[in-house]
Every structure is written in C-alpha cells, then in structure tokens.
Amino acid sequence: MLFSWKRVMSVIVLAVSVMLVPAVSVFAAQSSSSNYSVDEVFFGNGGELNACSTSYCSKQSAGETTVGNTSSANYQAQTGFNSNRNEYLEFKINSGSVDLGTLSATATRTGTATFSVKSYLASGYQVVTASDPPKNGSHMLTTSSTPTASTPGVEQFGINVVANTNPTTFGTNPVQVPSTTYSYGIAAPGYDTPNKFKYVKGETIASSNKSSGETDYTISYIMNISNTTPGGVYTMNQVLVATSTF
Amino acid sequence: MKSISKGLQRSFYSATAMVFAAMTFLPLAANAAAAGGQVQQRSIKMGSSTPSATGVKYSVSFKTASSYTLKGIVVDFCDKTSSPIVGTGCTAPAGFTVGGTPTITDSPDGTGTASVNGWTASSLNSGRTLTLSNSTGVGVTSSSVVDFSINTVTNPSASDYFYARVLTYTTNAAPAAYVAGTEGAFQDYGGFALSTAAAIDITARVMETINFCVYKGTCGTAPAVELGTGNPAAIGTTLSTSPNLNFSLSTNALGGATVRLKGDTLKSGSNSIGAAGSSAVTIGNGSGLFGLNVSNITASTGTMTADANYTGASKYGLDLTNMGSDYGDTLATASGPLDAAVGTFAYGAAAANTTPAGIYTAQHQLIATGTF
C-alpha cells in the first residue's frame, strides 16, 4: 500500500481534537501586523515556567537563540522564553519620614529619602512630585524654579536626586540594580545637578525612557530660613506618583 | 521502491498534519486581527499615589490602533492577582472605585485629538469599571489620541501595584454589557500597570525669634546720654538735645512687633522737669519740658513705624500716664516680621527760669514684644 489510511485517520483525529478544544481569546499581542499576530514565540530546546524547591521557584529555559530587549525608534520587544506578557510597574517608597530638626538662619539643614522604581514592557516611566513644599499654617517655604545653590539666611526649600558635596556631603546618584545593563532610570533634568536644588510641584524628578529594572533613587532635601521665616513646625506630606507608558 | 514509498507516506502524513494545524490556528489569528489592535502610547497618570486617597484624578491617554467610529470605551481596574491581559478575569483592587457617579474631563492636558467631551460616564462592577459611551461617537484612526481624566477615583487601600485594561467599541451600547473575560466585539485594547505608594513625611521646626538691642553707636554700648552743654554739661532755658540713641529689632513674629517706653520724667529729688505730654510738641525756650523724638526707623525686611506722639521735626513727646502703666507707652509698631530694623531717637529738654538747680536723671526702658 502506498500509504496507511489508519495513520492518516490518526492525524486527522488528532488535528480535529485540537480544533475542538475551545480557543480562549486572550489578547496580549507581542508581534502583529494588520491581519495577523503571534503570542509568545519561542525557538529553543525547551524550558520550565515554574520550577520550584521548598523555598524557591525559577523560570528556566535552554537553548534560546535570542534573549532580552530589542528596540527601534518606534517599537520594542522583549525576547526569550522567560519574558512576561504582563505590563508591570513596581514603585516603592523606602523612607517613611524625614526630620530636618530645628532650622537655622546661619546653617543649612539637609535630609534624604529613598524610593525605587522598575517597569516592564514600558516605553518608559516618570516619577512626579505632587505636593506643595513644606508649610506652617499658611506660610509655605520659598522655593526656586531653577537649580540654585543653598544659601543660609535666605529662605529656601529645594531637592535634587543626585550626590552632593555642598552644603555638606549627602545624597546619592541613582543606583541601577543589579547593574546598568538592566536598569536605566535617571534623575530628571533640573534635579540632576549636584549642589543645586529646586522644587516645582508637579514636575518630574526621575524617569526612564524604556523598560527598566530597578533603579534606587535618593532625594536630597535642603532647608534654609531667614530671620523673618515664621516660627512653628513645617511639614510636607510628599506624594510621589510613578506613571509608566506602555 | 519500499524506501521511496515510505518517504512518500511520511510526506503525505506531514502535509496532512500541517493542513489541519493551519486550519486550527487560523481562527485564533483571525480573531486577534479582527479586533483592531493594541492601543499604543498608553498611560494612566494618577493625581495621587496615596492609598485610599479620595477624589483622585486619573488621566487616561492612549493612541487608537485602527480606523473606525469610536462610540464606547471601557476602563477596567484589576488587582495584582488579576492581569492587565484582556480576556481574563478581573478582581477589583481592595478599596478602589471610579465613583458611583463618575465624571470625566476631556483632554485635561490638551493632548487629545479624538474628543470624548459630553460622553456619558458610568460605572460597573461596584465601581471597578468606568464606561464611556456616545451615540454619535468620534472618528479615529491609527494615530488618534484619546485623552481624558476620571475625576472621582478612590485609590486602592493597599500600597502596591495594580492593573487596568482599556477596550474600545464601535457601538455605544456595548460598554454597558461589558464583562471581564466576555468582552464582546471590542475594537482596540490595551493593558496598564499602576502603583500606589506611601508618602514621605518631612518635618522641620523654626523657633520663634526676637533680637532687640538698645544702644548708643553700636549694640552692646550702654545707651547713656547727657543733655546740656559745658563741663559739667548743664541745660539752660534753651533747648538741649542728646546724642542719638538707637534700638535694633529683628523678629519672625508673623503678627508683627511693638516697642514700648516705660519710665518717668527728669527728676532731682522732689523736683522735676515737666514731661512734654501725650502729643508731640515743640520744646520752647524756658518751657521747662523734657521729651523724646524718634527721627527715623529703617529695616531691611518689613516696616516699623514710630508712634505719632514721638515724631515730627523738632517735636518731642513724653506720655507719663502710659509710661507709668504696667506695660508702658507705645513708641513704635510693625505689622509683620522685621529684619534688621533700626530706630534712631534722641531726648530734648529746656529748663524753665524757675527750674531748681540740681542733677536731674531719668531711667527709661524700651520693651519689644512680638506677636507670633
């Protein structure tokens, strides 16, 4: 016999079985044209989505031909078996409070706070400071809209997101975790000049222009008062808002 | 011959399998294409990231993926155990709501090109889902930007990430029938990730301050003066004036400050030289009067004004009634904080023909009070 009908029927039954399994329409197109799309393409020797021991789990792959982020001016793709198809944003404030103590007209008071951001499948993110500067009753500390050096005796509240040496050594440049190979967050323009400080409510203080692993940021605060800065307790409930664009 | 026929068999089986495989996958691919596409440049900007914050504005922005008349939009918010992937279930983030009666603002930052102004906003799923609909709709292409804010959001109660999905429809009735996982015939779609976070509490203290000095020449030099001429200095019936004295005042008192004068007129035992009085007057020859004049008050920040009773060219005052009260007579006032205010004042006196001889002295106190 040139061919076996039994084998042909086996193939047909198998294919029909596949057709009869309800197709769950789940839309997270990774690659698409006008008429077609494919999800989660993988060329390799295999992998394991959820390999676990008692305390740890891992996603594994072997023999992948290409992994990581690839991008052009208008598009990007995350390649590899272990790529996740969920948009992702993780934003954490690591310092709950900052107390700058008793302010003085003769010396600057400084403080720091930290936060971290990571975002996946994004074309970038921005972190905006959404609060008024410190105030006591109706009196709000004076701020500068341009990066300005600290001047004792002149009322001033300002921040930056870099390491400083003046008026003292404080603050840290953005730290890429685990390294600059995977994380790309930066201090935003205006908040990226050492020893210069500004504050404008609603401005972006940190950002990335692509998907990024974790970046740890340190906000450096300065406060100066004049002889006429009203007495009292100055407080600021600083709300930071992280927004990713996907 | 046998090997050739076996090869042909294998080719036939493979071809058959491939045909059926293609038939299986074609419907799936066709389903994804028929829906339109994934919206691009999509973001949801939160007005506040504080957990449980109310009245928060969420600015939703996306670029449509295809050309059609947009008549309905669904934005569905899901917790982190769910997924931003359309077609899957969605559980509301704890504490979250778009509001029972949500309101929107079209293109709050002016970037929208496809207006949803006037569209009907509603919520589904106990506030988890926002729906927008309009019977006329708006024409969109693959480069149209839809941009609107949801004005009535309550943030999730947990400090954590959560998701959202957006779907667009070509009918205005479709959004009301939306169910996560059974979305109906939507056009474009997309997922978002958002995050709430704790706020940073910043505290600092400023002490109330008042720095006040009374001096002759420089602060620290005793403000002692003699009136009269000659050696020893003596006053006659013509006006004698003292050298200038000063007070300096700096204070952060938001309500301002007052300088008061306490003391008595010039006395020698039971004899006295009369006080100039409660109005500034000219001390004439032989008048037998003693008084004080504030000639000038300057300040680098703020304004202090001398009381009218002690001002005027060659005019002097001395209100013994108030000066003898518990707190003294007002010499100068400021309505707000002062920095480096300096007042200049001097005394004047003229004896009467009947003023008994003697050494006449007076001790005056200047008292500064801030209103914080």
XYZ file of C-alpha atoms in Angstrom:
618
model
C 0.000 0.000 0.000
C 1.363 3.456 -0.868
C 0.068 4.859 2.456
C -1.862 3.709 5.544
C -5.398 5.102 5.943
C -5.126 4.217 9.629
C -2.258 6.631 10.059
C -3.959 9.331 8.061
C -7.074 8.985 10.215
C -4.892 9.241 13.348
C -3.524 12.540 12.172
C -6.990 13.796 11.274
C -8.405 12.763 14.677
C -5.524 14.499 16.447
C -5.975 17.696 14.458
C -9.743 17.698 14.977
C -9.168 17.230 18.707
C -7.044 20.319 18.722
C -9.707 22.233 16.802
C -12.435 21.189 19.241
C -10.578 22.487 22.327
C -12.211 25.896 22.995
C -9.929 28.653 21.852
C -9.509 31.097 24.706
C -9.129 34.506 23.185
C -6.543 36.284 25.311
C -5.175 39.455 23.851
C -1.674 40.481 24.583
C -0.229 40.600 21.087
C 3.532 40.528 21.212
C 4.033 40.755 17.437
C 1.373 41.740 14.965
C 0.688 43.019 11.503
C -2.529 44.356 10.089
C -4.073 40.913 9.801
C -2.107 38.503 11.949
C -0.377 38.250 15.313
C 1.537 35.669 17.290
C 1.923 35.310 21.035
C 4.988 34.201 22.956
C 7.093 32.792 20.132
C 9.949 30.626 21.346
C 12.717 28.916 19.408
C 14.933 26.784 21.594
C 15.429 23.486 23.361
C 12.749 23.915 25.979
C 12.069 25.377 29.380
C 10.170 25.277 32.639
C 7.755 28.020 33.651
C 7.656 27.213 37.348
C 10.446 25.013 38.654
C 10.256 25.069 42.459
C 12.016 23.756 45.505
C 10.703 24.140 49.036
C 11.729 27.767 49.237
C 12.470 28.967 45.755
C 10.982 28.954 42.289
C 12.511 29.769 38.960
C 11.610 30.139 35.329
C 14.075 28.268 33.164
C 14.919 27.997 29.505
C 17.588 26.253 27.455
C 18.942 26.890 24.047
C 17.246 30.217 23.436
C 18.659 31.873 20.395
C 17.895 35.416 21.474
C 17.051 36.975 24.825
C 16.479 40.452 26.169
C 15.143 43.739 24.911
C 15.323 44.808 21.312
C 14.025 48.120 20.095
C 13.833 50.598 17.276
C 12.721 54.199 17.311
C 9.043 53.265 17.497
C 8.841 49.651 18.654
C 10.379 47.350 21.190
C 10.121 43.664 22.018
C 11.079 41.515 24.960
C 12.532 38.285 23.579
C 13.076 34.977 25.289
C 11.162 32.153 26.875
C 11.137 33.862 30.241
C 9.573 37.096 29.047
C 6.422 38.095 30.884
C 3.492 39.400 28.876
C 2.020 41.493 31.690
C 2.658 45.202 31.817
C 4.448 45.841 35.093
C 5.219 48.725 37.399
C 6.756 48.463 40.831
C 7.122 51.636 42.846
C 8.235 51.678 46.471
C 8.948 54.415 48.960
C 11.721 53.133 51.183
C 11.905 56.048 53.671
C 8.727 56.883 55.529
C 9.771 60.132 57.205
C 12.498 62.746 57.166
C 13.066 65.092 60.133
C 15.376 68.029 59.379
C 15.332 69.185 63.009
C 15.394 72.857 64.022
C 16.158 75.170 61.156
C 18.690 77.976 61.435
C 19.342 81.246 59.651
C 23.057 80.560 59.840
C 23.324 76.984 58.522
C 21.540 74.747 56.023
C 19.688 71.662 57.222
C 19.750 68.615 54.970
C 17.974 65.265 54.751
C 17.430 62.338 52.384
C 14.690 59.868 51.422
C 14.771 56.922 49.027
C 12.419 55.277 46.565
C 12.768 52.644 43.848
C 11.081 52.023 40.513
C 11.040 49.238 37.976
C 8.785 48.946 34.925
C 8.440 46.201 32.324
C 7.046 46.221 28.801
C 7.011 50.012 29.042
C 8.399 52.695 26.801
C 9.429 54.459 29.975
C 8.232 55.931 33.232
C 8.176 59.234 35.054
C 8.099 59.993 38.761
C 6.404 63.265 39.637
C 6.397 65.096 42.959
C 2.770 66.040 43.532
C 2.817 68.031 46.777
C 3.196 71.601 47.998
C 6.514 72.457 49.681
C 6.719 72.426 53.497
C 4.387 74.815 55.200
C 3.436 76.089 58.612
C -0.145 77.264 58.678
C -0.467 79.476 55.635
C 3.251 80.125 55.243
C 4.927 77.955 52.616
C 8.719 77.832 52.414
C 10.108 79.663 49.415
C 11.266 77.504 46.535
C 13.227 78.119 43.348
C 12.056 77.020 39.925
C 15.645 76.812 38.682
C 18.531 74.854 40.205
C 20.017 77.083 42.899
C 22.841 76.692 45.373
C 21.994 76.537 49.066
C 22.223 79.954 50.775
C 21.969 80.113 54.585
C 19.949 83.059 55.798
C 17.770 83.095 52.662
C 14.523 81.152 52.987
C 14.738 78.157 50.672
C 13.386 74.652 50.185
C 14.780 72.514 47.399
C 15.593 68.988 46.313
C 17.700 67.084 43.839
C 18.201 63.400 43.087
C 21.990 63.184 42.898
C 25.022 63.093 45.201
C 26.109 66.408 46.731
C 29.146 67.887 48.443
C 27.740 71.302 49.314
C 26.453 72.411 51.796
C 27.603 69.029 53.068
C 28.215 65.556 51.680
C 24.804 63.960 51.337
C 22.612 62.238 48.766
C 23.403 59.534 46.212
C 23.256 59.236 42.446
C 20.603 56.825 41.084
C 21.716 53.231 41.614
C 20.934 50.642 38.924
C 20.027 47.226 40.301
C 21.670 44.857 39.531
C 23.591 46.937 37.008
C 23.376 49.447 34.165
C 22.883 46.524 31.793
C 19.325 46.036 33.025
C 18.269 49.311 34.645
C 18.184 52.788 33.160
C 16.480 55.237 35.493
C 17.910 58.751 35.747
C 17.416 61.924 37.732
C 15.269 64.258 35.654
C 16.692 67.465 34.180
C 16.718 70.199 36.794
C 17.092 67.684 39.596
C 20.323 66.222 38.284
C 22.829 68.938 39.173
C 24.999 68.319 42.233
C 24.826 71.074 44.868
C 21.934 72.801 43.089
C 18.356 72.467 44.293
C 14.903 73.391 43.104
C 11.303 72.458 43.727
C 8.273 72.779 41.486
C 5.096 70.933 42.387
C 4.061 68.612 39.576
C 7.483 68.292 37.978
C 9.188 65.053 37.010
C 12.107 64.265 39.286
C 13.111 60.849 37.930
C 12.487 58.925 34.728
C 13.444 56.218 32.291
C 12.842 56.255 28.537
C 12.453 52.474 28.237
C 11.631 49.334 30.190
C 13.920 49.238 33.152
C 14.876 47.006 36.009
C 15.084 48.501 39.450
C 16.614 51.919 39.959
C 17.090 53.133 43.523
C 16.785 56.899 43.878
C 17.777 59.184 46.755
C 16.042 62.543 47.184
C 18.319 65.150 48.794
C 16.479 67.898 50.706
C 17.761 71.292 51.841
C 16.063 73.856 54.039
C 17.230 77.385 54.822
C 15.407 80.101 56.705
C 15.768 83.859 57.008
C 15.419 85.991 60.121
C 11.782 86.554 59.215
C 10.696 82.969 58.447
C 7.725 82.498 60.786
C 8.257 80.215 63.756
C 6.454 76.895 64.028
C 6.509 73.344 62.698
C 6.844 72.960 58.939
C 5.503 69.771 57.425
C 5.264 68.290 53.978
C 3.444 65.087 53.057
C 5.343 64.427 49.864
C 3.369 62.326 47.429
C 5.336 60.831 44.531
C 3.442 59.441 41.544
C 5.024 56.974 39.127
C 3.441 56.640 35.676
C 4.534 54.150 33.029
C 3.733 54.483 29.353
C 3.141 51.157 27.654
C 10.893 1.127 -4.057
C 9.952 0.379 -0.442
C 12.064 3.324 0.828
C 10.587 5.622 -1.806
C 7.038 4.657 -0.853
C 7.849 5.141 2.891
C 9.202 8.585 2.101
C 6.030 9.418 0.231
C 3.966 8.173 3.169
C 5.827 10.408 5.580
C 5.432 13.398 3.287
C 1.713 12.750 2.959
C 1.201 12.393 6.732
C 3.225 15.586 7.400
C 1.292 17.530 4.804
C -1.993 16.332 6.254
C -0.912 17.317 9.770
C 0.212 20.720 8.579
C -3.059 21.377 6.777
C -5.091 20.584 9.860
C -2.700 22.550 12.072
C -3.118 25.577 9.858
C -6.876 25.162 9.974
C -6.653 25.071 13.776
C -4.536 28.187 14.204
C -6.115 30.323 11.510
C -9.257 31.027 13.560
C -7.137 32.215 16.532
C -5.055 34.521 14.365
C -8.153 35.787 12.598
C -9.822 36.524 15.957
C -6.879 38.722 17.091
C -6.774 40.650 13.791
C -10.497 41.270 13.585
C -10.496 43.074 16.998
C -8.437 46.006 15.722
C -5.211 46.266 17.642
C -3.391 47.150 20.781
C -3.542 50.802 21.644
C -0.131 52.442 21.823
C 1.443 55.182 23.938
C -0.997 54.277 26.679
C -0.710 55.533 30.233
C -2.824 56.269 33.266
C -1.399 59.136 35.288
C -2.624 59.224 38.865
C -3.146 62.561 40.595
C -2.110 60.986 43.889
C -0.457 57.712 44.777
C -1.601 57.766 48.405
C -3.543 54.627 49.343
C -7.226 55.278 49.968
C -6.994 58.876 48.721
C -10.359 60.126 47.521
C -11.312 62.490 44.753
C -8.198 61.496 42.839
C -7.958 62.265 39.133
C -6.677 59.576 36.794
C -5.590 60.860 33.396
C -6.116 58.095 30.798
C -4.341 58.503 27.489
C -3.858 56.166 24.541
C -3.399 56.166 20.795
C -6.022 54.129 18.924
C -4.755 51.329 16.728
C -7.194 51.360 13.820
C -9.697 53.464 11.886
C -13.344 53.427 12.958
C -16.055 55.428 14.665
C -15.391 55.162 18.370
C -18.626 55.037 20.374
C -17.725 53.257 23.581
C -14.780 52.919 25.961
C -14.313 50.642 28.956
C -11.547 51.106 31.532
C -11.445 48.211 33.978
C -9.232 48.238 37.081
C -7.940 44.947 38.486
C -5.895 43.950 41.494
C -2.436 42.434 41.299
C -3.768 38.869 41.466
C -5.519 39.588 38.185
C -3.835 40.599 34.965
C -3.800 43.500 32.527
C -4.491 40.988 29.763
C -7.877 41.433 28.082
C -9.874 38.239 28.028
C -9.071 37.186 31.579
C -10.957 37.680 34.823
C -10.627 40.840 36.889
C -10.924 41.390 40.639
C -11.226 44.947 41.886
C -8.331 46.311 43.955
C -9.448 46.499 47.584
C -10.907 49.895 48.399
C -10.829 51.105 44.792
C -13.669 52.798 42.983
C -14.069 55.102 39.989
C -17.048 56.547 41.865
C -20.688 55.626 41.872
C -21.402 58.545 39.564
C -18.072 59.142 37.849
C -17.262 62.310 35.980
C -14.644 62.866 33.308
C -12.838 65.782 31.736
C -11.900 65.572 28.084
C -8.255 66.203 27.207
C -7.233 67.830 30.502
C -3.694 68.451 29.258
C -4.703 69.331 25.715
C -3.122 66.317 24.000
C -6.326 64.568 22.905
C -7.244 64.576 19.208
C -10.372 62.424 19.470
C -12.751 64.205 21.801
C -14.941 62.423 24.327
C -16.407 65.673 25.557
C -20.035 65.217 26.533
C -19.852 61.434 26.598
C -21.877 59.566 29.188
C -19.751 58.217 32.039
C -20.961 55.345 34.203
C -19.513 52.713 36.458
C -19.931 48.958 36.523
C -18.946 46.190 38.870
C -19.440 48.265 42.033
C -17.092 51.000 40.874
C -14.356 48.792 39.440
C -15.081 49.719 35.851
C -15.580 53.010 34.032
C -17.679 53.085 30.887
C -17.935 55.933 28.405
C -20.434 55.974 25.594
C -21.845 58.286 22.962
C -24.385 57.532 20.246
C -22.636 59.744 17.683
C -19.099 58.790 18.580
C -15.902 60.210 17.135
C -13.900 59.079 14.126
C -10.445 57.767 14.967
C -7.501 56.487 13.002
C -4.334 54.686 13.991
C -2.832 57.972 15.157
C -5.728 59.425 17.129
C -5.091 60.249 20.761
C -7.876 59.693 23.259
C -7.164 61.591 26.458
C -9.491 62.095 29.397
C -9.365 62.239 33.166
C -11.552 60.313 35.559
C -12.220 62.834 38.314
C -13.789 60.762 41.059
C -11.390 57.938 41.835
C -10.686 56.454 45.257
C -7.274 54.809 45.294
C -6.816 51.220 46.404
C -6.284 50.866 50.128
C -3.035 48.914 49.812
C 0.331 50.361 48.887
C 1.034 48.102 45.903
C 0.771 47.739 42.148
C -2.457 47.044 40.296
C -3.658 46.857 36.714
C -6.077 48.388 34.271
C -7.353 47.477 30.831
C -8.932 49.639 28.176
C -11.247 48.444 25.434
C -12.888 50.452 22.683
C -16.153 49.735 20.929
C -17.920 50.793 17.752
C -21.335 50.751 19.428
C -22.464 52.875 22.348
C -24.479 50.043 23.903
C -21.552 47.624 24.192
C -19.801 49.135 27.252
C -22.854 48.615 29.453
C -22.721 44.906 28.675
C -19.029 44.581 29.422
C -17.914 41.579 31.458
C -14.248 40.812 32.038
C -13.459 37.649 30.118
C -16.512 38.033 27.865
C -15.838 41.455 26.448
C -17.959 41.223 23.334
C -16.960 42.647 19.971
C -14.409 45.251 21.018
C -12.160 47.090 18.609
C -8.888 48.164 20.261
C -7.460 47.113 23.613
C -4.525 47.567 25.947
C -3.226 46.947 29.460
C -1.693 49.227 32.095
C 0.184 48.824 35.336
C -0.218 51.374 38.139
C 1.057 51.670 41.664
C 0.116 53.358 44.899
C 2.866 54.164 47.385
C 3.374 55.594 50.840
C 4.056 59.311 51.098
C 7.225 60.775 52.590
C 6.564 62.855 55.720
C 9.013 65.737 56.050
C 9.210 67.775 59.257
C 11.280 70.740 60.377
C 10.971 73.346 63.108
C 11.617 77.070 63.214
C 11.943 78.730 66.593
C 10.152 81.949 67.304
C 12.862 84.610 67.478
C 13.232 88.218 68.607
C 16.521 90.065 68.714
C 16.333 93.502 70.345
C 19.105 95.866 71.335
C 19.165 99.447 72.732
C 22.489 101.202 72.375
C 24.497 104.249 71.564
C 26.579 103.791 68.462
C 26.804 100.009 68.327
C 24.818 97.254 70.002
C 26.490 96.497 73.307
C 27.474 100.075 74.075
C 25.465 101.373 77.044
C 22.771 103.846 75.885
C 23.668 106.580 78.430
C 23.370 110.222 77.415
C 23.750 113.645 78.968
C 21.786 116.698 77.987
C 23.279 120.130 78.130
C 26.440 121.940 77.247
C 29.590 122.828 79.107
C 31.656 120.865 81.583
C 29.897 119.644 83.514
C 27.072 119.623 80.972
C 24.085 121.617 82.067
C 20.830 122.545 80.429
C 19.662 126.112 80.231
C 16.421 127.635 79.204
C 17.112 126.948 75.547
C 16.553 123.509 74.058
C 19.284 120.972 74.680
C 19.241 117.713 72.740
C 21.018 114.454 73.474
C 23.195 112.500 71.089
C 21.303 109.936 69.045
C 20.433 106.627 70.568
C 19.335 103.522 68.685
C 17.316 100.398 69.030
C 17.567 97.431 66.644
C 14.934 94.759 66.232
C 14.661 91.543 64.200
C 11.816 89.104 64.697
C 9.997 86.402 62.765
C 6.762 87.282 64.544
C 4.166 86.828 61.825
C 1.814 89.266 63.597
C 4.408 91.965 63.959
C 6.049 93.663 66.967
C 5.681 96.670 69.283
C 8.338 98.677 71.129
C 7.072 100.331 74.323
C 8.595 103.013 76.555
C 8.430 102.845 80.341
C 9.831 105.322 82.850
C 9.469 108.816 84.258
C 10.470 112.379 83.512
C 13.753 114.007 84.637
C 13.803 114.342 88.444
C 16.139 115.692 91.051
C 14.821 114.692 94.443
C 11.327 116.085 94.612
C 11.944 118.456 91.747
C 11.138 117.508 88.199
C 11.223 118.878 84.695
C 7.808 118.555 83.115
C 7.015 115.860 80.576
C 6.310 117.008 77.027
C 2.935 115.236 77.123
C 0.825 112.840 75.098
C 1.236 114.842 71.885
C 4.483 115.761 70.174
C 5.222 119.443 70.873
C 7.954 121.978 70.333
C 10.055 122.445 73.466
C 10.278 126.200 73.566
C 12.851 128.293 75.388
C 12.154 128.356 79.062
C 9.310 125.848 78.692
C 10.639 123.515 81.361
C 9.831 120.420 79.339
C 11.500 117.096 78.649
C 10.630 114.723 75.832
C 11.700 112.115 73.284
C 11.748 112.226 69.488
C 12.077 109.265 67.091
C 13.699 110.635 63.994
C 13.908 107.546 61.796
C 13.242 103.802 61.629
C 14.692 101.673 58.798
C 14.507 97.904 58.147
C 15.935 95.546 55.540
C 12.744 93.463 55.676
C 9.420 94.722 56.922
C 8.293 98.141 58.115
C 8.224 99.674 61.592
C 6.524 103.000 62.245
C 7.081 105.345 65.182
C 4.053 106.444 67.181
C 2.854 109.889 66.152
C 3.318 111.077 69.728
C 7.078 110.881 69.270
C 7.606 112.038 65.705
C 7.925 115.321 63.896
C 10.808 117.629 63.203
C 11.951 119.151 66.488
C 8.857 117.764 68.188
C 9.001 115.818 71.414
C 6.591 113.770 73.434
C 6.522 112.006 76.795
C 3.238 110.452 77.925
C 3.809 109.840 81.622
C 0.367 108.324 82.125
C 1.032 105.453 79.742
C 4.712 105.291 80.501
C 3.794 104.636 84.118
C 1.355 101.820 83.278
C 2.193 98.159 83.609
C 3.449 97.811 80.050
C 4.482 101.330 79.027
C 3.587 103.661 76.182
C 3.771 102.619 72.524
C 6.847 104.033 70.866
C 6.842 102.102 67.516
C 4.910 99.275 65.826
C 5.318 96.798 62.967
C 2.544 94.697 61.448
C 4.741 91.820 60.281
C 8.155 90.210 60.618
C 11.153 92.507 60.762
C 14.747 92.011 59.833
C 17.420 94.486 60.956
C 15.028 97.293 61.902
C 16.979 100.238 63.402
C 15.259 103.131 65.191
C 17.041 106.410 65.909
C 15.819 108.625 68.754
C 17.005 111.457 70.970
C 15.879 113.428 74.020
C 15.317 117.125 74.326
C 14.879 119.363 77.331
C 14.748 123.018 78.271
C 14.754 124.343 81.813
C 12.316 126.976 82.968
C 13.568 130.109 84.643
C 12.238 128.630 87.856
C 13.606 125.119 87.481
C 15.540 124.376 90.696
C 19.228 123.592 90.253
C 20.296 120.008 90.626
C 21.229 116.823 88.891
C 18.190 115.578 87.051
C 18.092 111.941 85.964
C 15.665 109.512 84.372
C 15.855 105.850 83.510
C 13.831 104.634 80.584
C 13.135 101.090 79.464
C 12.344 100.087 75.885
C 10.436 96.805 75.715
C 9.957 94.849 72.467
C 7.020 92.438 72.135
C 6.418 90.112 69.173
C 3.043 88.744 68.117
C 3.742 85.230 66.751
